[in-house]
Tab-separated table of C-alpha atoms and ligand atoms in Angstrom:
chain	number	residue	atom	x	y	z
A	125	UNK	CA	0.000	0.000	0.000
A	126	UNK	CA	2.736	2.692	0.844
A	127	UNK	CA	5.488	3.460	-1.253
A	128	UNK	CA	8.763	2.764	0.577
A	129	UNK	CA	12.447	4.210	-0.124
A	130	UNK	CA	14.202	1.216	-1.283
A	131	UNK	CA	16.313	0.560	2.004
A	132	UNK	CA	13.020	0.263	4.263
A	133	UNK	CA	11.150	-1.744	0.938
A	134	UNK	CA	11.976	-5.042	3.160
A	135	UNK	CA	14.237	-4.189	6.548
A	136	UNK	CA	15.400	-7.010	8.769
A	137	UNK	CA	15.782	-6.097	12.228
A	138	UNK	CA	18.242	-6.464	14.657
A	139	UNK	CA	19.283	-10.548	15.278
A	140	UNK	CA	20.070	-9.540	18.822
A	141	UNK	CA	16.891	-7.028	19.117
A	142	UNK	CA	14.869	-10.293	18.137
A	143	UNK	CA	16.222	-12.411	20.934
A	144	UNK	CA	14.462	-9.692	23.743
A	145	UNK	CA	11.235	-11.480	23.752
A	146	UNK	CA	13.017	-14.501	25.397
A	147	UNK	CA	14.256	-12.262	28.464
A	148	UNK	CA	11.248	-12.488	29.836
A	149	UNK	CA	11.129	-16.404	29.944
A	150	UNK	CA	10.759	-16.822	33.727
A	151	UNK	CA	14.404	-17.879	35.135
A	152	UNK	CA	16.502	-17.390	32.064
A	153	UNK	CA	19.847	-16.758	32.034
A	154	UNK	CA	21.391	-14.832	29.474
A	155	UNK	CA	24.605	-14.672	27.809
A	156	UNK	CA	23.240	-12.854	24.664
A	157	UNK	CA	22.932	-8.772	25.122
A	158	UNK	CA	26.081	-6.703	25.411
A	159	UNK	CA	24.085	-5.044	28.056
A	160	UNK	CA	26.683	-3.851	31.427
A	161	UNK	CA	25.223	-5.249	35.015
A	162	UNK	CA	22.783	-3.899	36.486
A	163	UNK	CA	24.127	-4.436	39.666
A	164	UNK	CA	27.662	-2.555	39.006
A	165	UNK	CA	25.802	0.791	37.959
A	166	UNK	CA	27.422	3.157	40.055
A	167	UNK	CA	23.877	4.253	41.676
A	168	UNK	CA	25.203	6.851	44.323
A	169	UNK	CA	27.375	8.585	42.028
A	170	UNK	CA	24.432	8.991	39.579
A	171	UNK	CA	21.624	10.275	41.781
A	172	UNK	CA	24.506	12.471	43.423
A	173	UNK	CA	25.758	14.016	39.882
A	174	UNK	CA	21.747	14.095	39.055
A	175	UNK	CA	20.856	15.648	41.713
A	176	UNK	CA	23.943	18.543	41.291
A	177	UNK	CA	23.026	18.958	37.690
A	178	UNK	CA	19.374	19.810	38.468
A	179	UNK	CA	20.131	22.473	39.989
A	180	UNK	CA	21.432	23.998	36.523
A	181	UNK	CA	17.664	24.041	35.184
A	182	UNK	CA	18.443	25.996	32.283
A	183	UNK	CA	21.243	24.422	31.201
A	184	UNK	CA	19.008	20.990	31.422
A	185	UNK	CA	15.866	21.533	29.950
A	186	UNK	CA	16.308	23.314	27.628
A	187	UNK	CA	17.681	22.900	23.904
A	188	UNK	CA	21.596	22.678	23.975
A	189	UNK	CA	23.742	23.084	20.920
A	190	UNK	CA	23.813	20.605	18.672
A	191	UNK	CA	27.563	19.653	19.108
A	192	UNK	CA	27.352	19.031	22.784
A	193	UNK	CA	26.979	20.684	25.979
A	194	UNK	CA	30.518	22.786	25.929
A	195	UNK	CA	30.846	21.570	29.904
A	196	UNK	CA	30.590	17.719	28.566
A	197	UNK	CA	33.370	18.565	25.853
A	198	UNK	CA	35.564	19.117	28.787
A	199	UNK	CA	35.296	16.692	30.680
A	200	UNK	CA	35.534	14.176	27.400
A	201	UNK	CA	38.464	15.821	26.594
A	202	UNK	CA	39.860	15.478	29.609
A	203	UNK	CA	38.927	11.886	29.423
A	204	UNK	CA	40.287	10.965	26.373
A	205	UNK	CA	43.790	12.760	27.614
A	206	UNK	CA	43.915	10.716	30.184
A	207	UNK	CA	43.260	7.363	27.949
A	208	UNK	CA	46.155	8.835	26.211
A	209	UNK	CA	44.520	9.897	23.455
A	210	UNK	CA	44.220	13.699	23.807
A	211	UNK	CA	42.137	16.022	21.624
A	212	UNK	CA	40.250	18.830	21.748
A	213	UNK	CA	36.914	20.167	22.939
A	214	UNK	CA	36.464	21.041	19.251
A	215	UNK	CA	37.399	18.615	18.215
A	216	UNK	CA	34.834	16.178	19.499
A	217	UNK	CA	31.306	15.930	18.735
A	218	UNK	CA	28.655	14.670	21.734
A	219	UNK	CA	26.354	12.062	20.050
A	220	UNK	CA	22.869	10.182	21.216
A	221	UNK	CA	25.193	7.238	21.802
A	222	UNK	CA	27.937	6.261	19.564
A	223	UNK	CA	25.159	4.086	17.464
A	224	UNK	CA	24.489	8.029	16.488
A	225	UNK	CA	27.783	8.545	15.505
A	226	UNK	CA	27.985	5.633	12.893
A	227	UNK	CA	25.164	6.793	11.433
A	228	UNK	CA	25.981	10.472	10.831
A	229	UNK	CA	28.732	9.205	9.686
A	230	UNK	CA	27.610	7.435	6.805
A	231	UNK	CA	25.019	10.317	6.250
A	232	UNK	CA	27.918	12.502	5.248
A	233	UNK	CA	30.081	10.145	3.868
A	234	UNK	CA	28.387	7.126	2.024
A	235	UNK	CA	26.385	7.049	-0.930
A	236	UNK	CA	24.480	4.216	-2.032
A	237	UNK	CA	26.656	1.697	-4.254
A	238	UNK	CA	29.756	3.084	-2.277
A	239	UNK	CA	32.544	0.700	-1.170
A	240	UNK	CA	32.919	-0.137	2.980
A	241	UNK	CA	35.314	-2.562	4.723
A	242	UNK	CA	34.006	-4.053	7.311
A	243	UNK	CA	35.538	-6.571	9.704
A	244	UNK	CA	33.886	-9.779	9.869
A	245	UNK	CA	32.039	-11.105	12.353
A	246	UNK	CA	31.364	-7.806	12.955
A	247	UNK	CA	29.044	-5.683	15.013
A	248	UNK	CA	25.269	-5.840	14.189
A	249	UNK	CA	24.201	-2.839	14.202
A	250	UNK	CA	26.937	-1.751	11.814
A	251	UNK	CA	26.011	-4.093	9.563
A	252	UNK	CA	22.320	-3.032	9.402
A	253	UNK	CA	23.148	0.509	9.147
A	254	UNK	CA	25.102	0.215	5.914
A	255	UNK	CA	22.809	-1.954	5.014
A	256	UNK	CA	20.049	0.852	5.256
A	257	UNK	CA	23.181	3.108	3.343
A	258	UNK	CA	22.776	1.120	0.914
A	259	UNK	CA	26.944	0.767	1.004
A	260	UNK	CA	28.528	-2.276	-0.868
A	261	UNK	CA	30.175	-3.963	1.718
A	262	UNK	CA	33.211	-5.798	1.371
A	263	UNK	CA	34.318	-7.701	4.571
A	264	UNK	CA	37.598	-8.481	5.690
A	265	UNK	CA	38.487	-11.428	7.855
A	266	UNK	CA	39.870	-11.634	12.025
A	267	UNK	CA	42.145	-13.660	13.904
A	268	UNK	CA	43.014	-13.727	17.331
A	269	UNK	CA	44.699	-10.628	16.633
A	270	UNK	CA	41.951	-8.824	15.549
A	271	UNK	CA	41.567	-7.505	11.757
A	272	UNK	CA	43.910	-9.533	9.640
A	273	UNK	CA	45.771	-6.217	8.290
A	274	UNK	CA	47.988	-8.429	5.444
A	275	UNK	CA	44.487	-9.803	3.768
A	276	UNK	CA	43.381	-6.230	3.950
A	277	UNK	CA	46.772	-5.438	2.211
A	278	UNK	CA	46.388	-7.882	-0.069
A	279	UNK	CA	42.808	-6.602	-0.677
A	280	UNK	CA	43.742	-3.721	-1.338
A	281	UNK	CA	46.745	-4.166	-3.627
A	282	UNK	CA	44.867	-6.840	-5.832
A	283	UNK	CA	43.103	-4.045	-7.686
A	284	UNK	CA	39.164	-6.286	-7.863
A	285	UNK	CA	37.822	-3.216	-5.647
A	286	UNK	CA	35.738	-1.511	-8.101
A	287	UNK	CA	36.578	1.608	-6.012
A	288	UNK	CA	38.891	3.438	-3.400
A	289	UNK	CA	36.615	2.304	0.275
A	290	UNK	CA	35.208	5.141	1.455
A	291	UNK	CA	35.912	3.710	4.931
A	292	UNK	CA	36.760	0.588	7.328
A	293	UNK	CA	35.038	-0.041	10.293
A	294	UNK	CA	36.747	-1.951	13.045
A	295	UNK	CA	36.515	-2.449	17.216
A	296	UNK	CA	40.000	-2.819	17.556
A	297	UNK	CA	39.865	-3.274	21.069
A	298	UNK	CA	37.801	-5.767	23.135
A	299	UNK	CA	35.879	-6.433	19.782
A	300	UNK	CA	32.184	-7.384	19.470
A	301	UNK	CA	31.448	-10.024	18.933
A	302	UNK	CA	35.131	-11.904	19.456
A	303	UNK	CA	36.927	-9.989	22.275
A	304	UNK	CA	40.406	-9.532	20.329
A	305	UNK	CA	42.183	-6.996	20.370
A	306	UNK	CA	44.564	-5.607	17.257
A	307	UNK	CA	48.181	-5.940	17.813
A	308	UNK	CA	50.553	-2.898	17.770
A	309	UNK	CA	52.154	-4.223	14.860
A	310	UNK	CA	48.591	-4.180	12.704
A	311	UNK	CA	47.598	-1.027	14.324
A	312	UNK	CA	50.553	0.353	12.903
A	313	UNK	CA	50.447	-1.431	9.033
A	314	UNK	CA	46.900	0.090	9.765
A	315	UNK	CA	47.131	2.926	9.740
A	316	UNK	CA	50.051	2.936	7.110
A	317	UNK	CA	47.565	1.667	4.589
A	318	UNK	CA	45.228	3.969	4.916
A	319	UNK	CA	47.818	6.835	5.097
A	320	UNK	CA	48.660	5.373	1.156
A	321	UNK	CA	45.342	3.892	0.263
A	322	UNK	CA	43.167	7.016	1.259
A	323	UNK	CA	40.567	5.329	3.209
A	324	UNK	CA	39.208	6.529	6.590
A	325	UNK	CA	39.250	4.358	9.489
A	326	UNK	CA	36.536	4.223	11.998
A	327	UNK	CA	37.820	2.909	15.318
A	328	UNK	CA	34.921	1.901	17.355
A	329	UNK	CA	36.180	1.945	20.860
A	330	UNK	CA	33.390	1.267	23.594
A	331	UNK	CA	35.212	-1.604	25.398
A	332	UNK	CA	38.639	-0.263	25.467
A	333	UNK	CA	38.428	0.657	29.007
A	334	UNK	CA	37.733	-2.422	30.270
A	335	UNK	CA	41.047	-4.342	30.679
A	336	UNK	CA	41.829	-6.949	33.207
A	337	UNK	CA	44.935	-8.364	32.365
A	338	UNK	CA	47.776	-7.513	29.906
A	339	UNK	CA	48.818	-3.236	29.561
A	340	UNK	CA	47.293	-1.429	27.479
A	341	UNK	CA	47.590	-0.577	24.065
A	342	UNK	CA	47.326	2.958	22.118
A	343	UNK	CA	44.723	3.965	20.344
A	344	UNK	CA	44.276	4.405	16.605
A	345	UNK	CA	43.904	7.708	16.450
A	346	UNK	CA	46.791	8.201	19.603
A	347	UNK	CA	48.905	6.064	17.012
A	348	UNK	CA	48.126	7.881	14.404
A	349	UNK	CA	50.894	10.480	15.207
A	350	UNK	CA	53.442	8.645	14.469
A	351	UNK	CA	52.447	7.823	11.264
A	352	UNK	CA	53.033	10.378	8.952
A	353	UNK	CA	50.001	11.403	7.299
A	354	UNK	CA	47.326	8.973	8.681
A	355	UNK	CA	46.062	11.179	11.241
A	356	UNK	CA	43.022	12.846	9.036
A	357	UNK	CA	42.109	9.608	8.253
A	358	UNK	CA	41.048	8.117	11.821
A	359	UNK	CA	37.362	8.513	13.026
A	360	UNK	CA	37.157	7.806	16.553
A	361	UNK	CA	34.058	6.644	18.475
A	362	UNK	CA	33.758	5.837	22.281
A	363	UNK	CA	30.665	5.745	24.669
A	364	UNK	CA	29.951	6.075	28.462
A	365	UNK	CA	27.795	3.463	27.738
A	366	UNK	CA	29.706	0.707	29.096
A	367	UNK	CA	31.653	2.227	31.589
A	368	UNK	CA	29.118	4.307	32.850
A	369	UNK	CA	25.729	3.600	31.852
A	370	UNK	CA	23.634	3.478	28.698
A	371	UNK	CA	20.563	4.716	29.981
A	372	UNK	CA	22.657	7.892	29.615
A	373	UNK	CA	22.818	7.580	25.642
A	374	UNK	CA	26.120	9.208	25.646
A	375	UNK	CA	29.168	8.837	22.854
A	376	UNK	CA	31.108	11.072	21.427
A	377	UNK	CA	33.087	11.402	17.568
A	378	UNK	CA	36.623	12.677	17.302
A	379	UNK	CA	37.353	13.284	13.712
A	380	UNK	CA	38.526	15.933	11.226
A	381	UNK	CA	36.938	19.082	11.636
A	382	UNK	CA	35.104	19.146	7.982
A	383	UNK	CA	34.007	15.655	8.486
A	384	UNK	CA	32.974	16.597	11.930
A	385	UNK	CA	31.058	20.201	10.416
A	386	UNK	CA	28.991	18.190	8.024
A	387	UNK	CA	27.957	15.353	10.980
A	388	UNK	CA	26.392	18.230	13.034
A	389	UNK	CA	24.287	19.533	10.306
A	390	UNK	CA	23.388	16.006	10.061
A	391	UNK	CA	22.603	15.772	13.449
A	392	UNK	CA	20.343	18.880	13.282
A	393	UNK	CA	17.971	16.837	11.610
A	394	UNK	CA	17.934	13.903	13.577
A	395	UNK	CA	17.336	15.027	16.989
A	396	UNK	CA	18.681	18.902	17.658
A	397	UNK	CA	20.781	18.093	20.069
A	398	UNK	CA	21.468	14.961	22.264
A	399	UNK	CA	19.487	15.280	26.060
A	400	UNK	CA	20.999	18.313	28.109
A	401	UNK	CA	19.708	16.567	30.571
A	402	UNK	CA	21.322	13.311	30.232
A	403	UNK	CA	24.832	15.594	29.542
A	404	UNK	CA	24.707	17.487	32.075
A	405	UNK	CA	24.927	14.213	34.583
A	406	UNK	CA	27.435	13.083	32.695
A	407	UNK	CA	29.560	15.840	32.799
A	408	UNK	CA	29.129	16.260	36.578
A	409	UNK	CA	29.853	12.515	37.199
A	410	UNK	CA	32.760	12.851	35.368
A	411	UNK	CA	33.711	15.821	36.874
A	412	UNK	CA	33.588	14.445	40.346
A	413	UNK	CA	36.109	12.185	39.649
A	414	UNK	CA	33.443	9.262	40.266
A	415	UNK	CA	34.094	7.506	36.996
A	416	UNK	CA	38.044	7.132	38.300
A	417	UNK	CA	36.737	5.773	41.155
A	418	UNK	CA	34.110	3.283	40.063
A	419	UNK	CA	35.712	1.728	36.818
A	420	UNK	CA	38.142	-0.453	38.934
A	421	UNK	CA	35.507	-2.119	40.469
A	422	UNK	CA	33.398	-2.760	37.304
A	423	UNK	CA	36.968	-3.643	35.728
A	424	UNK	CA	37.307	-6.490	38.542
A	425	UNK	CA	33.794	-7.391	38.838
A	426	UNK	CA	34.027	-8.342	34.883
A	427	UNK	CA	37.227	-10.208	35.474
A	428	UNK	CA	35.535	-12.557	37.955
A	429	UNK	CA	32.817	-13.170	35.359
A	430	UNK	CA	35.328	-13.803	32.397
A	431	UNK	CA	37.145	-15.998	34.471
A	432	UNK	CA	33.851	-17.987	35.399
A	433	UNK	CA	32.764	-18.452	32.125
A	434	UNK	CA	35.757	-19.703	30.395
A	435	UNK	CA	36.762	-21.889	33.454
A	436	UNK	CA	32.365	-23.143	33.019
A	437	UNK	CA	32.991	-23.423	29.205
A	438	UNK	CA	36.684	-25.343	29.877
A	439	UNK	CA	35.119	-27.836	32.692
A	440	UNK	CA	31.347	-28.288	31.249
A	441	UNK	CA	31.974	-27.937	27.896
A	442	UNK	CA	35.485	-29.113	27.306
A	443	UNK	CA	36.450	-30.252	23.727
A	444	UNK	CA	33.136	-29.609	22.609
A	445	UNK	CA	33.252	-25.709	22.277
A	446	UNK	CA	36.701	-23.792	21.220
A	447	UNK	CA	37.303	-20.159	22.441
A	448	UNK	CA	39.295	-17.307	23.531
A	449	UNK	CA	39.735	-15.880	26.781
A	450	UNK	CA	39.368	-12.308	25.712
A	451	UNK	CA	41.611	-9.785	27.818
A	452	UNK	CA	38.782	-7.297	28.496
A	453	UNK	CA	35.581	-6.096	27.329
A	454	UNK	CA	32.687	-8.432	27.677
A	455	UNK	CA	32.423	-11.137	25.027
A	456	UNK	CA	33.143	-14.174	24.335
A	457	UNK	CA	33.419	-15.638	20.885
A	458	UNK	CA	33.170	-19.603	21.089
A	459	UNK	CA	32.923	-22.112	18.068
A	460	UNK	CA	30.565	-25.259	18.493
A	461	UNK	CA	33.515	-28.109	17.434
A	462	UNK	CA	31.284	-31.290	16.358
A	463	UNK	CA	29.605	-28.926	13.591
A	464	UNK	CA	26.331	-28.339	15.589
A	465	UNK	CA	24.089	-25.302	14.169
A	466	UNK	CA	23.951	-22.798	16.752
A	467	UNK	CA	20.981	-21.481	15.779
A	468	UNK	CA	19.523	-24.744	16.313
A	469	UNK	CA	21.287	-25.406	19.323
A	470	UNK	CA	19.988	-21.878	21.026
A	471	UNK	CA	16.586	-23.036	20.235
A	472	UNK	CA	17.869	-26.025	22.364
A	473	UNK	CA	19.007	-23.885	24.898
A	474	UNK	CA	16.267	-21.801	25.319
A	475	UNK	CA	14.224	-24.663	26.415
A	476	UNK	CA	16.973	-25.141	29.286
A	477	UNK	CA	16.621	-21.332	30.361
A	478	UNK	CA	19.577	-19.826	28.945
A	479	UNK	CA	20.721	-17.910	25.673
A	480	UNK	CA	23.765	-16.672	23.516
A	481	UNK	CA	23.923	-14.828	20.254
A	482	UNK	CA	24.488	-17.328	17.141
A	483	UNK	CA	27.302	-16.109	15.507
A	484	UNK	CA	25.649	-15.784	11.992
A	485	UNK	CA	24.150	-12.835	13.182
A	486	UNK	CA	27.633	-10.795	13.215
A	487	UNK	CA	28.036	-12.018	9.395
A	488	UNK	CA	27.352	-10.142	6.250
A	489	UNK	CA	26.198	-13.006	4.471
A	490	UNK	CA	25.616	-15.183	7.353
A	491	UNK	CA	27.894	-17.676	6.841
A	492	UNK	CA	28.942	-19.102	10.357
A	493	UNK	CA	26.458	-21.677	11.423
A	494	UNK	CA	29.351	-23.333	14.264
A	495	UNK	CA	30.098	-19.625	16.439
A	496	UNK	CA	28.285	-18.276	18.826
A	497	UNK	CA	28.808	-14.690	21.354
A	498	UNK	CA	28.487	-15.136	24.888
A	499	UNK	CA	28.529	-12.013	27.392
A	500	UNK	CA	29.457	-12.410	30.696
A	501	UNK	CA	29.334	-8.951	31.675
A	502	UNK	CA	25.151	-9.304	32.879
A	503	UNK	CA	24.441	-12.398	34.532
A	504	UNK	CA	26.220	-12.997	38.143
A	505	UNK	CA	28.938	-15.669	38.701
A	506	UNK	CA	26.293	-18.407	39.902
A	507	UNK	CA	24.297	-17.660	37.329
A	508	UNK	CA	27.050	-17.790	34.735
A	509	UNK	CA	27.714	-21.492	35.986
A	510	UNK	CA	24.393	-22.787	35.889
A	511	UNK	CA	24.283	-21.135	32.714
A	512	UNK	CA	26.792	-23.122	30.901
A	513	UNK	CA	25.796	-26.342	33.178
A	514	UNK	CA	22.763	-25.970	31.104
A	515	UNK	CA	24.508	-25.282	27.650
A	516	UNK	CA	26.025	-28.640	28.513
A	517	UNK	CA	22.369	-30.343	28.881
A	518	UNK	CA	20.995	-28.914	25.835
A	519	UNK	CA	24.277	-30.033	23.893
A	520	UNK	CA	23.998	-33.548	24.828
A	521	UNK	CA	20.115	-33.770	24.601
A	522	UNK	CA	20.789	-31.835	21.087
B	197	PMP	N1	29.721	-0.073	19.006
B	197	PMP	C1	29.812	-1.303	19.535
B	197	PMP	C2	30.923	-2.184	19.090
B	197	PMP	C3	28.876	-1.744	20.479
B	197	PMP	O1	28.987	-2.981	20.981
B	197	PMP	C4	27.833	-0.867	20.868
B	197	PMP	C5	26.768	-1.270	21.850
B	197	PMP	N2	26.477	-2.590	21.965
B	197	PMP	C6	27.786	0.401	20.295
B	197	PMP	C7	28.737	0.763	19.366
B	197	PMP	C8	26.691	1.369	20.615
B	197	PMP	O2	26.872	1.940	21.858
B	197	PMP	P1	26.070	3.198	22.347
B	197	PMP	O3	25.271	2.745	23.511
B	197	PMP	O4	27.126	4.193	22.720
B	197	PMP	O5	25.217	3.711	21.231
């Protein structure tokens, strides 16, 4: 009956979005959303910063400027200094989320038929949004060391592009959905071959504060001054969601100032200006220094469940499941070894009370039947063990 533009003629969804309805399944435990504990929220802090930025009632309800409250900048500045990755108020751009930022992003930059690397499995949500761009994606594979930079190379250098990529997309850090992290080494060919290549990078980096064992490694974009001419090519993305809270909806975009010009008058359209409200928290939480204070425990509190899942998965599920233990973030990424379907087997599951994310959903062309994404970073440690006790039941019953 209505005419549709061609992107929304027949959408699919979001896999993960889909898997909600099964939350509510009395008892289950779940190993599927990337959603942060409930329980670790740093409650006090919040109603304390809430309460402080109330007071400012002008500043909070009412319309703010699009870029971002200027006291937010700040403090995000200040942030990403201390992450070792310093930049400027101006340079950064406060977003409704970084899901907001991807998607001005490709506003201004991607045309339909355009050429995108993406890393595969990859993030969802990226997926469907070039998918709604109407971008032709080209994927390029992952190891344990994150994005496999010499296939990108050769990619690259084999000339069957039908066109320079306008971009690549890639969670070098703590990656959803497999938890790796990309060495030094590729971070620096990286950034070398888009330097020569003329491609932007977009670093996703929501996870990258949540290490709990090895030292950490610099960003992209910090990276990117030490390679001669790469820096204008590095979009950077990070979120409070995950460290903070997401309820807060607030990420931010560090890129080059006309990329960053044209992704405000994007933004104009799309919502005026992220919550004042919501900012105005933020940047008192983060001014109190509460963030400093609270990450070590959610740091340590994710450790614990990391370490119970893989030691579950090692003991319950040993030999029939391979995986990484991932050095931070909250995921997972296992591979079913006897060939099982994990979409069959999470129907299987979800009779037993507990669910994961089959891994075709982080696939272009959903290839993967054997992987699946498990996040530890909800459930608590019990749970997580009679989680994966019943992952065991439903794989021998399968
Ligand atoms: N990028 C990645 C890799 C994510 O996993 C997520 C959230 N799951 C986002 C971006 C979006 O985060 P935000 O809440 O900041 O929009």
């Amino acid at each position: 009956m209505f005419k549709f533009s061609p992107a929304f003629e027949a959408p699919t969804g979001s896999p993960i979005r889909e898997l909600f309805k099964y939350l509510s399944q009395p008892g289950m435990i779940s190993f599927a959303g990337g959603y942060p504990a409930s329980d670790l929220f740093d409650r006090e802090g919040l109603e304390a910063a809430a309460a402080r930025a109330s007071q400012q009632t002008a500043l909070c309800l009412q319309y703010g400027p699009t870029d971002g409250l200027a006291i937010l900048k700040d403090q995000l500045a200040q942030l990403m200094s201390r992450r070792g990755t310093p930049c400027t108020p101006q340079e950064l751009l406060v977003t409704t989320g970084s899901q907001q930022g991807f998607d001005l992003l490709l506003r201004v930059l991607v045309a339909p038929g355009d050429t995108v690397l993406v890393e595969q499995p990859a993030y969802p949500a990226t997926l469907q949004a070039l998918k709604l761009q109407q971008a032709d994606v080209v994927t390029v594979p992952v190891d344990h060391d994150g994005l496999d930079v010499a296939a990108l190379a050769a990619l690259l250098e084999a000339g069957t592009l039908s066109q320079t990529p306008k971009l690549l997309y890639t969670v070098p850090t703590f990656a959803n959905p497999t938890g790796a992290t990309l060495s030094l080494e590729r971070r620096l060919a990286l950034l070398k071959l888009a330097a020569q290549h003329r491609f932007l990078i977009v670093e996703d980096d929501p996870y990258g504060d949540l290490r709990f064992s090895g030292t950490a490694l610099p960003s992209l974009l910090a990276l990117s001054a030490q390679v001669p001419g790469s820096r204008d090519w590095v979009v950077h993305f990070s979120s409070l969601s995950k460290i903070v809270a997401p309820g807060l909806r607030v990420g931010w975009t560090i890129a080059h100032a006309e990329i960053l010009r044209r992704c405000v008058v994007a933004k104009q359209t799309v919502d005026l200006c992220s919550s004042p409200w919501t900012q105005a928290i933020a940047a008192d939480y983060l001014a109190s220094g509460a963030l400093e204070r609270h990450l070590p425990k959610i740091v340590d509190a994710y450790a614990v469940k990391c370490r119970a899942l893989c030691d579950a998965l090692d003991t319950q599920l040993a030999g029939a499941i391979a995986f990484h233990r991932p050095a931070g973030g909250m995921f997972v990424w296992a591979r079913l070894n006897g060939g099982e379907n994990a979409a069959d087997y999470l129907h299987a599951c979800i009779e037993r009370n507990v669910m994961f994310v089959p891994g075709v959903a982080f696939y272009k062309d959903n290839t993967d039947t054997a992987a699946l994404r498990l996040s530890f970073a909800a459930p608590g440690v019990d749970d997580i063990e009679t989680g994966v006790q019943r992952m065991k039941q439903a794989l021998e019953r399968a």
